[in-house]
Amino acid sequence: MKKKNKKVYITSSVSIDYFFFLCKIFKKLDYDVSPLYLISESTYRLSSKSLNLNKLYLRIQMYIIYPIYILLIGLLSRKSSIFIVSSNTFFAPFLMHVILKIKGNKIIHMLYDLYPDAIEVSGLINPDSFLAKTIGIITSYSLKNCSGTVFLGDYLKRHAESRWGKCKQSEVIDISTDLTLFDDQISQHSSNEMIKLHYGGQLGNVHDANSIVSLVKSVYSSDISNNVEFNFTISGSKADYLRKSLKNYPVNIFPPMISKEWRKYIKNFDIGIVSLNPGGANVCLPSKTYAMMAGGLAILAITPEWSDLARLITSNQAGWVFDNSGHEDFSKTYS
């Protein structure tokens, strides 16, 4: 029998790995689970690289069609239903609560990225702008009124609540990855072989592209240059900057892959690189970190030592942390 006949809807505009893993967890707990998404990962990867109408249509799907879709499902759902709503469409938890609270449905806010903070860090909007304040009101409402909010780290929770107000109820979890999706035949590195480093996924404004460029240049100007190889599968606003900065260096730079292909691909590497600039460390934690750990890679994390990402690496003895916070204590920005 299903657990108290509870219906759980798990929603995300894009169907990426952690979305399906969350569905799998609730099914194992014997809930009646329905995944709700609009865009496949492969479609998202292709459309996000486009500079034409495909990219425009992707945004329309994420910010107009998807919210309407999950809202209609919510209006037709039973009163006792639970909706776990991802923040990748930042206003979706707010919208679902405002409309569905009259039915008594529970809305759980799955906070993967914090807005407007993430786009402020990217330099796309000013923190004092009308847009930033409006998005802040939406975030504040979601934290205070949704049945619960799930954070991906203690620091992210402290930062969000110090700026936008205390949650009605909250829990802190690690982003997880499904170990069963990874081949358990992880190749073992030999001390006589080339050391191969890999960065995969988004390289955007919250990531520290400058430090990655400096890392590559420093290695290739050292006496270990003949024993190290860098490989990048990247997209995002800093991808072209990385390509141009390293065009005279023997690095491999490719477009990102869908998760199924990438999981097989990373068996070729020894160390996974992840990065967040100090501002980005306030608002997110790269999910690729967990996937690379599951794939058997040690992690070189370029991030402030106070960040959730740094604590993940050090507490699990999973690699090394390069502290890029400089002389400024960004951890106190909103404390």
mmCIF file of C-alpha atoms in Angstrom:
data_model
loop_
_atom_site.group_PDB
_atom_site.id
_atom_site.type_symbol
_atom_site.label_atom_id
_atom_site.label_comp_id
_atom_site.label_asym_id
_atom_site.label_seq_id
_atom_site.Cartn_x
_atom_site.Cartn_y
_atom_site.Cartn_z
ATOM 1 C CA MET A 1 0.000 0.000 0.000
ATOM 2 C CA LYS A 2 1.237 3.472 -0.813
ATOM 3 C CA LYS A 3 2.313 5.466 2.235
ATOM 4 C CA LYS A 4 -0.958 6.937 3.528
ATOM 5 C CA ASN A 5 -1.966 7.301 -0.141
ATOM 6 C CA LYS A 6 0.087 10.470 -0.326
ATOM 7 C CA LYS A 7 0.534 11.831 -3.818
ATOM 8 C CA VAL A 8 3.868 13.563 -4.352
ATOM 9 C CA TYR A 9 4.550 15.696 -7.414
ATOM 10 C CA ILE A 10 8.212 16.502 -8.008
ATOM 11 C CA THR A 11 8.645 19.379 -10.431
ATOM 12 C CA SER A 12 11.515 20.884 -12.383
ATOM 13 C CA SER A 13 11.481 22.777 -15.654
ATOM 14 C CA VAL A 14 14.456 20.679 -16.864
ATOM 15 C CA SER A 15 14.776 16.932 -16.281
ATOM 16 C CA ILE A 16 18.341 16.656 -15.033
ATOM 17 C CA ASP A 17 19.924 13.951 -12.885
ATOM 18 C CA TYR A 18 19.087 15.191 -9.392
ATOM 19 C CA PHE A 19 15.424 15.536 -10.398
ATOM 20 C CA PHE A 20 15.130 11.861 -11.322
ATOM 21 C CA PHE A 21 17.155 10.847 -8.271
ATOM 22 C CA LEU A 22 14.715 12.697 -6.008
ATOM 23 C CA CYS A 23 11.815 10.893 -7.693
ATOM 24 C CA LYS A 24 13.582 7.583 -7.144
ATOM 25 C CA ILE A 25 14.080 8.273 -3.430
ATOM 26 C CA PHE A 26 10.390 8.999 -2.846
ATOM 27 C CA LYS A 27 9.331 5.915 -4.791
ATOM 28 C CA LYS A 28 11.598 3.794 -2.588
ATOM 29 C CA LEU A 29 9.856 5.350 0.415
ATOM 30 C CA ASP A 30 6.600 4.004 -1.035
ATOM 31 C CA TYR A 31 4.998 7.295 -2.011
ATOM 32 C CA ASP A 32 2.880 7.693 -5.123
ATOM 33 C CA VAL A 33 5.219 9.888 -7.190
ATOM 34 C CA SER A 34 4.584 11.832 -10.381
ATOM 35 C CA PRO A 35 7.536 13.654 -12.013
ATOM 36 C CA LEU A 36 6.545 16.891 -13.732
ATOM 37 C CA TYR A 37 8.971 18.474 -16.191
ATOM 38 C CA LEU A 38 8.828 20.153 -19.553
ATOM 39 C CA ILE A 39 12.321 20.093 -21.072
ATOM 40 C CA SER A 40 14.651 17.132 -21.486
ATOM 41 C CA GLU A 41 18.316 17.545 -20.614
ATOM 42 C CA SER A 42 19.442 17.009 -24.212
ATOM 43 C CA THR A 43 16.995 19.655 -25.495
ATOM 44 C CA TYR A 44 18.168 22.085 -22.824
ATOM 45 C CA ARG A 45 21.839 21.552 -23.733
ATOM 46 C CA LEU A 46 21.187 22.144 -27.431
ATOM 47 C CA SER A 47 18.848 25.107 -27.028
ATOM 48 C CA SER A 48 20.937 26.926 -24.420
ATOM 49 C CA LYS A 49 23.869 27.039 -26.850
ATOM 50 C CA SER A 50 21.745 28.567 -29.593
ATOM 51 C CA LEU A 51 21.712 32.242 -30.477
ATOM 52 C CA ASN A 52 18.408 32.148 -32.308
ATOM 53 C CA LEU A 53 14.726 31.423 -31.770
ATOM 54 C CA ASN A 54 15.498 28.062 -30.122
ATOM 55 C CA LYS A 55 17.010 29.827 -27.129
ATOM 56 C CA LEU A 56 14.091 32.257 -26.958
ATOM 57 C CA TYR A 57 11.638 29.349 -27.026
ATOM 58 C CA LEU A 58 13.619 27.642 -24.241
ATOM 59 C CA ARG A 59 13.115 30.701 -22.029
ATOM 60 C CA ILE A 60 9.408 30.806 -22.891
ATOM 61 C CA GLN A 61 9.118 27.147 -21.887
ATOM 62 C CA MET A 62 10.957 27.647 -18.585
ATOM 63 C CA TYR A 63 9.282 30.865 -17.475
ATOM 64 C CA ILE A 64 5.803 30.779 -19.026
ATOM 65 C CA ILE A 65 4.687 27.333 -20.228
ATOM 66 C CA TYR A 66 6.208 25.296 -17.379
ATOM 67 C CA PRO A 67 4.669 27.369 -14.539
ATOM 68 C CA ILE A 68 1.254 27.214 -16.224
ATOM 69 C CA TYR A 69 1.650 23.444 -16.704
ATOM 70 C CA ILE A 70 2.443 22.625 -13.059
ATOM 71 C CA LEU A 71 -0.183 25.079 -11.844
ATOM 72 C CA LEU A 72 -2.896 23.329 -13.890
ATOM 73 C CA ILE A 73 -1.790 19.968 -12.469
ATOM 74 C CA GLY A 74 -1.952 21.508 -9.008
ATOM 75 C CA LEU A 75 -5.492 22.803 -9.507
ATOM 76 C CA LEU A 76 -6.597 19.331 -10.584
ATOM 77 C CA SER A 77 -4.757 17.521 -7.786
ATOM 78 C CA ARG A 78 -6.158 16.106 -4.552
ATOM 79 C CA LYS A 79 -6.157 18.373 -1.495
ATOM 80 C CA SER A 80 -3.646 16.192 0.341
ATOM 81 C CA SER A 81 -1.076 16.304 -2.455
ATOM 82 C CA ILE A 82 2.513 17.403 -1.873
ATOM 83 C CA PHE A 83 4.428 19.438 -4.464
ATOM 84 C CA ILE A 84 8.229 19.567 -4.304
ATOM 85 C CA VAL A 85 9.049 22.523 -6.538
ATOM 86 C CA SER A 86 12.571 23.257 -7.770
ATOM 87 C CA SER A 87 13.873 26.821 -7.844
ATOM 88 C CA ASN A 88 15.272 26.568 -11.395
ATOM 89 C CA THR A 89 12.199 28.591 -12.326
ATOM 90 C CA PHE A 90 12.660 30.883 -9.351
ATOM 91 C CA PHE A 91 9.057 32.053 -8.927
ATOM 92 C CA ALA A 92 7.434 28.622 -9.289
ATOM 93 C CA PRO A 93 7.295 27.845 -5.519
ATOM 94 C CA PHE A 94 5.779 31.283 -4.885
ATOM 95 C CA LEU A 95 3.186 30.870 -7.629
ATOM 96 C CA MET A 96 2.197 27.373 -6.526
ATOM 97 C CA HIS A 97 1.732 28.438 -2.910
ATOM 98 C CA VAL A 98 -0.266 31.565 -3.702
ATOM 99 C CA ILE A 99 -2.725 29.692 -5.933
ATOM 100 C CA LEU A 100 -2.915 26.331 -4.165
ATOM 101 C CA LYS A 101 -2.980 27.402 -0.521
ATOM 102 C CA ILE A 102 -6.788 27.546 -0.702
ATOM 103 C CA LYS A 103 -6.741 23.777 -1.393
ATOM 104 C CA GLY A 104 -4.421 23.020 1.490
ATOM 105 C CA ASN A 105 -1.757 21.378 -0.672
ATOM 106 C CA LYS A 106 1.766 21.390 0.742
ATOM 107 C CA ILE A 107 4.453 23.181 -1.290
ATOM 108 C CA ILE A 108 8.088 22.264 -0.575
ATOM 109 C CA HIS A 109 10.602 24.751 -1.962
ATOM 110 C CA MET A 110 13.672 22.891 -3.291
ATOM 111 C CA LEU A 111 16.206 25.713 -3.323
ATOM 112 C CA TYR A 112 19.056 24.859 -5.685
ATOM 113 C CA ASP A 113 20.008 28.452 -6.592
ATOM 114 C CA LEU A 114 19.152 31.579 -4.630
ATOM 115 C CA TYR A 115 17.569 34.507 -6.504
ATOM 116 C CA PRO A 116 18.031 37.425 -6.997
ATOM 117 C CA ASP A 117 21.447 36.828 -5.436
ATOM 118 C CA ALA A 118 22.660 34.566 -8.261
ATOM 119 C CA ILE A 119 21.925 37.117 -10.974
ATOM 120 C CA GLU A 120 23.287 39.959 -8.842
ATOM 121 C CA VAL A 121 26.584 38.091 -8.535
ATOM 122 C CA SER A 122 26.539 37.624 -12.309
ATOM 123 C CA GLY A 123 26.402 41.380 -12.704
ATOM 124 C CA LEU A 124 23.168 41.229 -14.696
ATOM 125 C CA ILE A 125 21.166 43.347 -12.258
ATOM 126 C CA ASN A 126 21.965 45.865 -9.538
ATOM 127 C CA PRO A 127 21.055 44.807 -5.966
ATOM 128 C CA ASP A 128 19.268 48.134 -5.496
ATOM 129 C CA SER A 129 17.246 47.864 -8.702
ATOM 130 C CA PHE A 130 13.473 47.482 -8.833
ATOM 131 C CA LEU A 131 13.874 44.051 -10.451
ATOM 132 C CA ALA A 132 16.185 42.756 -7.718
ATOM 133 C CA LYS A 133 13.849 43.999 -4.991
ATOM 134 C CA THR A 134 10.819 42.440 -6.708
ATOM 135 C CA ILE A 135 12.531 39.044 -7.024
ATOM 136 C CA GLY A 136 13.625 39.409 -3.406
ATOM 137 C CA ILE A 137 10.018 39.848 -2.305
ATOM 138 C CA ILE A 138 9.106 36.634 -4.157
ATOM 139 C CA THR A 139 11.980 34.735 -2.522
ATOM 140 C CA SER A 140 11.112 36.102 0.908
ATOM 141 C CA TYR A 141 7.484 35.046 0.505
ATOM 142 C CA SER A 142 8.484 31.523 -0.574
ATOM 143 C CA LEU A 143 10.818 31.072 2.400
ATOM 144 C CA LYS A 144 8.287 32.338 4.927
ATOM 145 C CA ASN A 145 5.150 30.684 3.558
ATOM 146 C CA CYS A 146 5.960 27.409 1.790
ATOM 147 C CA SER A 147 5.448 24.349 3.990
ATOM 148 C CA GLY A 148 9.194 23.798 3.940
ATOM 149 C CA THR A 149 12.403 24.801 2.202
ATOM 150 C CA VAL A 150 15.255 22.420 1.421
ATOM 151 C CA PHE A 151 18.760 23.922 1.255
ATOM 152 C CA LEU A 152 21.906 22.327 -0.124
ATOM 153 C CA GLY A 153 24.252 23.578 2.580
ATOM 154 C CA ASP A 154 24.354 25.255 5.989
ATOM 155 C CA TYR A 155 25.998 28.415 4.712
ATOM 156 C CA LEU A 156 23.441 28.825 1.913
ATOM 157 C CA LYS A 157 20.652 28.545 4.488
ATOM 158 C CA ARG A 158 22.246 31.137 6.799
ATOM 159 C CA HIS A 159 22.854 33.527 3.942
ATOM 160 C CA ALA A 160 19.328 33.178 2.520
ATOM 161 C CA GLU A 161 17.611 33.639 5.867
ATOM 162 C CA SER A 162 19.815 36.543 6.941
ATOM 163 C CA ARG A 163 18.895 38.463 3.812
ATOM 164 C CA TRP A 164 15.352 37.329 3.040
ATOM 165 C CA GLY A 165 13.941 36.214 6.386
ATOM 166 C CA LYS A 166 13.487 33.015 8.349
ATOM 167 C CA CYS A 167 11.850 29.995 6.767
ATOM 168 C CA LYS A 168 8.585 28.587 8.013
ATOM 169 C CA GLN A 169 10.401 25.263 8.242
ATOM 170 C CA SER A 170 13.657 24.100 6.651
ATOM 171 C CA GLU A 171 16.133 21.269 6.311
ATOM 172 C CA VAL A 172 19.685 21.162 5.001
ATOM 173 C CA ILE A 173 20.729 18.252 2.801
ATOM 174 C CA ASP A 174 23.556 17.472 0.425
ATOM 175 C CA ILE A 175 22.830 17.378 -3.271
ATOM 176 C CA SER A 176 23.116 13.695 -4.035
ATOM 177 C CA THR A 177 23.781 11.704 -7.130
ATOM 178 C CA ASP A 178 22.578 8.229 -7.987
ATOM 179 C CA LEU A 179 25.577 5.918 -7.572
ATOM 180 C CA THR A 180 23.793 3.139 -9.443
ATOM 181 C CA LEU A 181 24.095 5.155 -12.653
ATOM 182 C CA PHE A 182 27.886 5.020 -12.544
ATOM 183 C CA ASP A 183 30.039 2.177 -13.796
ATOM 184 C CA ASP A 184 31.755 0.638 -10.768
ATOM 185 C CA GLN A 185 34.787 -0.242 -12.873
ATOM 186 C CA ILE A 186 36.654 2.979 -12.182
ATOM 187 C CA SER A 187 40.100 2.967 -13.772
ATOM 188 C CA GLN A 188 42.978 3.263 -11.313
ATOM 189 C CA HIS A 189 45.600 5.906 -11.988
ATOM 190 C CA SER A 190 49.202 4.786 -12.341
ATOM 191 C CA SER A 191 51.972 7.048 -11.054
ATOM 192 C CA ASN A 192 53.698 6.647 -14.434
ATOM 193 C CA GLU A 193 50.743 7.993 -16.412
ATOM 194 C CA MET A 194 49.646 11.486 -17.347
ATOM 195 C CA ILE A 195 47.559 13.193 -14.642
ATOM 196 C CA LYS A 196 44.303 14.213 -16.279
ATOM 197 C CA LEU A 197 42.106 17.027 -14.922
ATOM 198 C CA HIS A 198 38.534 17.676 -16.018
ATOM 199 C CA TYR A 199 36.031 20.526 -15.676
ATOM 200 C CA GLY A 200 32.505 19.715 -16.856
ATOM 201 C CA GLY A 201 29.232 21.636 -17.044
ATOM 202 C CA GLN A 202 28.418 25.315 -16.608
ATOM 203 C CA LEU A 203 31.123 27.954 -16.481
ATOM 204 C CA GLY A 204 29.126 31.066 -15.761
ATOM 205 C CA ASN A 205 29.453 34.315 -13.880
ATOM 206 C CA VAL A 206 29.251 32.644 -10.457
ATOM 207 C CA HIS A 207 32.232 30.435 -11.329
ATOM 208 C CA ASP A 208 35.875 31.459 -11.058
ATOM 209 C CA ALA A 209 37.075 31.311 -14.659
ATOM 210 C CA ASN A 210 40.050 33.565 -13.900
ATOM 211 C CA SER A 211 41.505 31.141 -11.379
ATOM 212 C CA ILE A 212 41.014 28.215 -13.760
ATOM 213 C CA VAL A 213 42.911 30.091 -16.466
ATOM 214 C CA SER A 214 45.659 30.930 -13.975
ATOM 215 C CA LEU A 215 45.844 27.297 -12.894
ATOM 216 C CA VAL A 216 46.332 26.067 -16.442
ATOM 217 C CA LYS A 217 48.933 28.702 -17.265
ATOM 218 C CA SER A 218 50.849 28.026 -14.038
ATOM 219 C CA VAL A 219 50.945 24.285 -14.641
ATOM 220 C CA TYR A 220 52.165 24.671 -18.234
ATOM 221 C CA SER A 221 54.914 27.031 -17.127
ATOM 222 C CA SER A 222 56.157 24.563 -14.505
ATOM 223 C CA ASP A 223 58.368 21.493 -14.636
ATOM 224 C CA ILE A 224 55.359 19.149 -14.475
ATOM 225 C CA SER A 225 53.814 20.430 -17.693
ATOM 226 C CA ASN A 226 54.616 17.250 -19.617
ATOM 227 C CA ASN A 227 52.756 15.109 -17.092
ATOM 228 C CA VAL A 228 49.463 17.009 -16.880
ATOM 229 C CA GLU A 229 46.508 17.228 -19.241
ATOM 230 C CA PHE A 230 43.434 19.495 -18.986
ATOM 231 C CA ASN A 231 40.048 18.688 -20.479
ATOM 232 C CA PHE A 232 36.953 20.910 -20.411
ATOM 233 C CA THR A 233 33.369 20.184 -21.489
ATOM 234 C CA ILE A 234 31.758 23.539 -20.835
ATOM 235 C CA SER A 235 29.017 25.997 -21.655
ATOM 236 C CA GLY A 236 27.947 29.258 -20.071
ATOM 237 C CA SER A 237 28.825 32.931 -20.146
ATOM 238 C CA LYS A 238 32.533 32.363 -19.360
ATOM 239 C CA ALA A 239 33.091 29.512 -21.816
ATOM 240 C CA ASP A 240 34.272 31.768 -24.662
ATOM 241 C CA TYR A 241 36.524 33.670 -22.265
ATOM 242 C CA LEU A 242 38.203 30.396 -21.282
ATOM 243 C CA ARG A 243 38.650 29.361 -24.911
ATOM 244 C CA LYS A 244 40.211 32.687 -25.885
ATOM 245 C CA SER A 245 42.445 32.844 -22.803
ATOM 246 C CA LEU A 246 43.819 29.345 -23.362
ATOM 247 C CA LYS A 247 43.954 29.259 -27.159
ATOM 248 C CA ASN A 248 47.762 29.002 -27.114
ATOM 249 C CA TYR A 249 47.806 26.169 -24.591
ATOM 250 C CA PRO A 250 47.403 22.416 -25.291
ATOM 251 C CA VAL A 251 44.032 22.039 -23.572
ATOM 252 C CA ASN A 252 40.978 20.195 -24.859
ATOM 253 C CA ILE A 253 37.784 22.279 -24.780
ATOM 254 C CA PHE A 254 34.489 20.748 -25.949
ATOM 255 C CA PRO A 255 30.759 21.483 -25.591
ATOM 256 C CA PRO A 256 28.994 19.817 -22.633
ATOM 257 C CA MET A 257 27.516 16.333 -22.916
ATOM 258 C CA ILE A 258 24.246 14.882 -21.702
ATOM 259 C CA SER A 259 24.644 13.132 -18.355
ATOM 260 C CA LYS A 260 24.499 9.563 -19.662
ATOM 261 C CA GLU A 261 27.443 10.147 -22.007
ATOM 262 C CA TRP A 262 29.355 12.244 -19.478
ATOM 263 C CA ARG A 263 29.213 9.541 -16.799
ATOM 264 C CA LYS A 264 31.105 7.188 -19.110
ATOM 265 C CA TYR A 265 33.462 9.902 -20.315
ATOM 266 C CA ILE A 266 34.833 10.892 -16.885
ATOM 267 C CA LYS A 267 36.392 7.458 -16.360
ATOM 268 C CA ASN A 268 39.248 8.873 -18.442
ATOM 269 C CA PHE A 269 40.214 11.423 -15.781
ATOM 270 C CA ASP A 270 41.801 11.586 -12.335
ATOM 271 C CA ILE A 271 40.859 14.979 -10.875
ATOM 272 C CA GLY A 272 37.679 16.989 -11.272
ATOM 273 C CA ILE A 273 37.840 20.789 -11.084
ATOM 274 C CA VAL A 274 34.950 22.790 -9.611
ATOM 275 C CA SER A 275 34.903 26.525 -8.970
ATOM 276 C CA LEU A 276 32.870 29.295 -7.381
ATOM 277 C CA ASN A 277 33.893 32.914 -7.006
ATOM 278 C CA PRO A 278 33.276 34.400 -3.528
ATOM 279 C CA GLY A 279 29.939 35.862 -4.577
ATOM 280 C CA GLY A 280 28.841 32.622 -6.200
ATOM 281 C CA ALA A 281 29.718 30.670 -3.058
ATOM 282 C CA ASN A 282 26.932 32.594 -1.304
ATOM 283 C CA VAL A 283 24.211 31.353 -3.607
ATOM 284 C CA CYS A 284 24.857 27.856 -4.971
ATOM 285 C CA LEU A 285 26.839 24.614 -4.875
ATOM 286 C CA PRO A 286 27.810 22.967 -8.203
ATOM 287 C CA SER A 287 25.920 19.669 -8.509
ATOM 288 C CA LYS A 288 28.668 18.317 -10.789
ATOM 289 C CA THR A 289 30.838 18.019 -7.665
ATOM 290 C CA TYR A 290 28.810 15.076 -6.387
ATOM 291 C CA ALA A 291 28.687 13.447 -9.800
ATOM 292 C CA MET A 292 32.467 13.626 -10.207
ATOM 293 C CA MET A 293 32.961 12.224 -6.708
ATOM 294 C CA ALA A 294 30.600 9.367 -7.569
ATOM 295 C CA GLY A 295 32.602 8.766 -10.743
ATOM 296 C CA GLY A 296 35.767 8.242 -8.699
ATOM 297 C CA LEU A 297 37.505 11.568 -9.271
ATOM 298 C CA ALA A 298 39.359 13.491 -6.615
ATOM 299 C CA ILE A 299 38.173 17.105 -6.477
ATOM 300 C CA LEU A 300 40.160 20.323 -6.815
ATOM 301 C CA ALA A 301 37.732 22.959 -5.535
ATOM 302 C CA ILE A 302 38.498 26.604 -6.279
ATOM 303 C CA THR A 303 36.284 28.288 -3.722
ATOM 304 C CA PRO A 304 36.393 30.278 -0.462
ATOM 305 C CA GLU A 305 37.364 28.089 2.479
ATOM 306 C CA TRP A 306 34.189 29.108 4.356
ATOM 307 C CA SER A 307 31.855 27.887 1.591
ATOM 308 C CA ASP A 308 29.589 24.845 1.606
ATOM 309 C CA LEU A 309 31.590 23.514 -1.337
ATOM 310 C CA ALA A 310 34.863 23.693 0.625
ATOM 311 C CA ARG A 311 33.286 21.990 3.624
ATOM 312 C CA LEU A 312 31.969 19.214 1.410
ATOM 313 C CA ILE A 313 35.456 18.472 0.098
ATOM 314 C CA THR A 314 37.311 18.747 3.403
ATOM 315 C CA SER A 315 34.764 16.852 5.510
ATOM 316 C CA ASN A 316 34.820 13.934 3.065
ATOM 317 C CA GLN A 317 38.585 14.143 2.458
ATOM 318 C CA ALA A 318 37.656 14.177 -1.228
ATOM 319 C CA GLY A 319 40.446 16.361 -2.581
ATOM 320 C CA TRP A 320 41.861 19.854 -2.178
ATOM 321 C CA VAL A 321 40.504 23.355 -1.670
ATOM 322 C CA PHE A 322 42.136 26.418 -3.217
ATOM 323 C CA ASP A 323 40.878 29.422 -1.264
ATOM 324 C CA ASN A 324 40.116 32.231 -3.727
ATOM 325 C CA SER A 325 38.471 34.624 -1.264
ATOM 326 C CA GLY A 326 41.555 36.850 -1.049
ATOM 327 C CA HIS A 327 41.623 39.298 1.841
ATOM 328 C CA GLU A 328 37.901 39.977 1.978
ATOM 329 C CA ASP A 329 35.656 37.863 4.206
ATOM 330 C CA PHE A 330 32.683 37.360 1.901
ATOM 331 C CA SER A 331 31.104 35.005 4.432
ATOM 332 C CA LYS A 332 30.089 38.068 6.475
ATOM 333 C CA THR A 333 28.464 39.896 3.566
ATOM 334 C CA TYR A 334 24.914 39.262 4.760
ATOM 335 C CA SER A 335 25.517 38.063 8.322
#
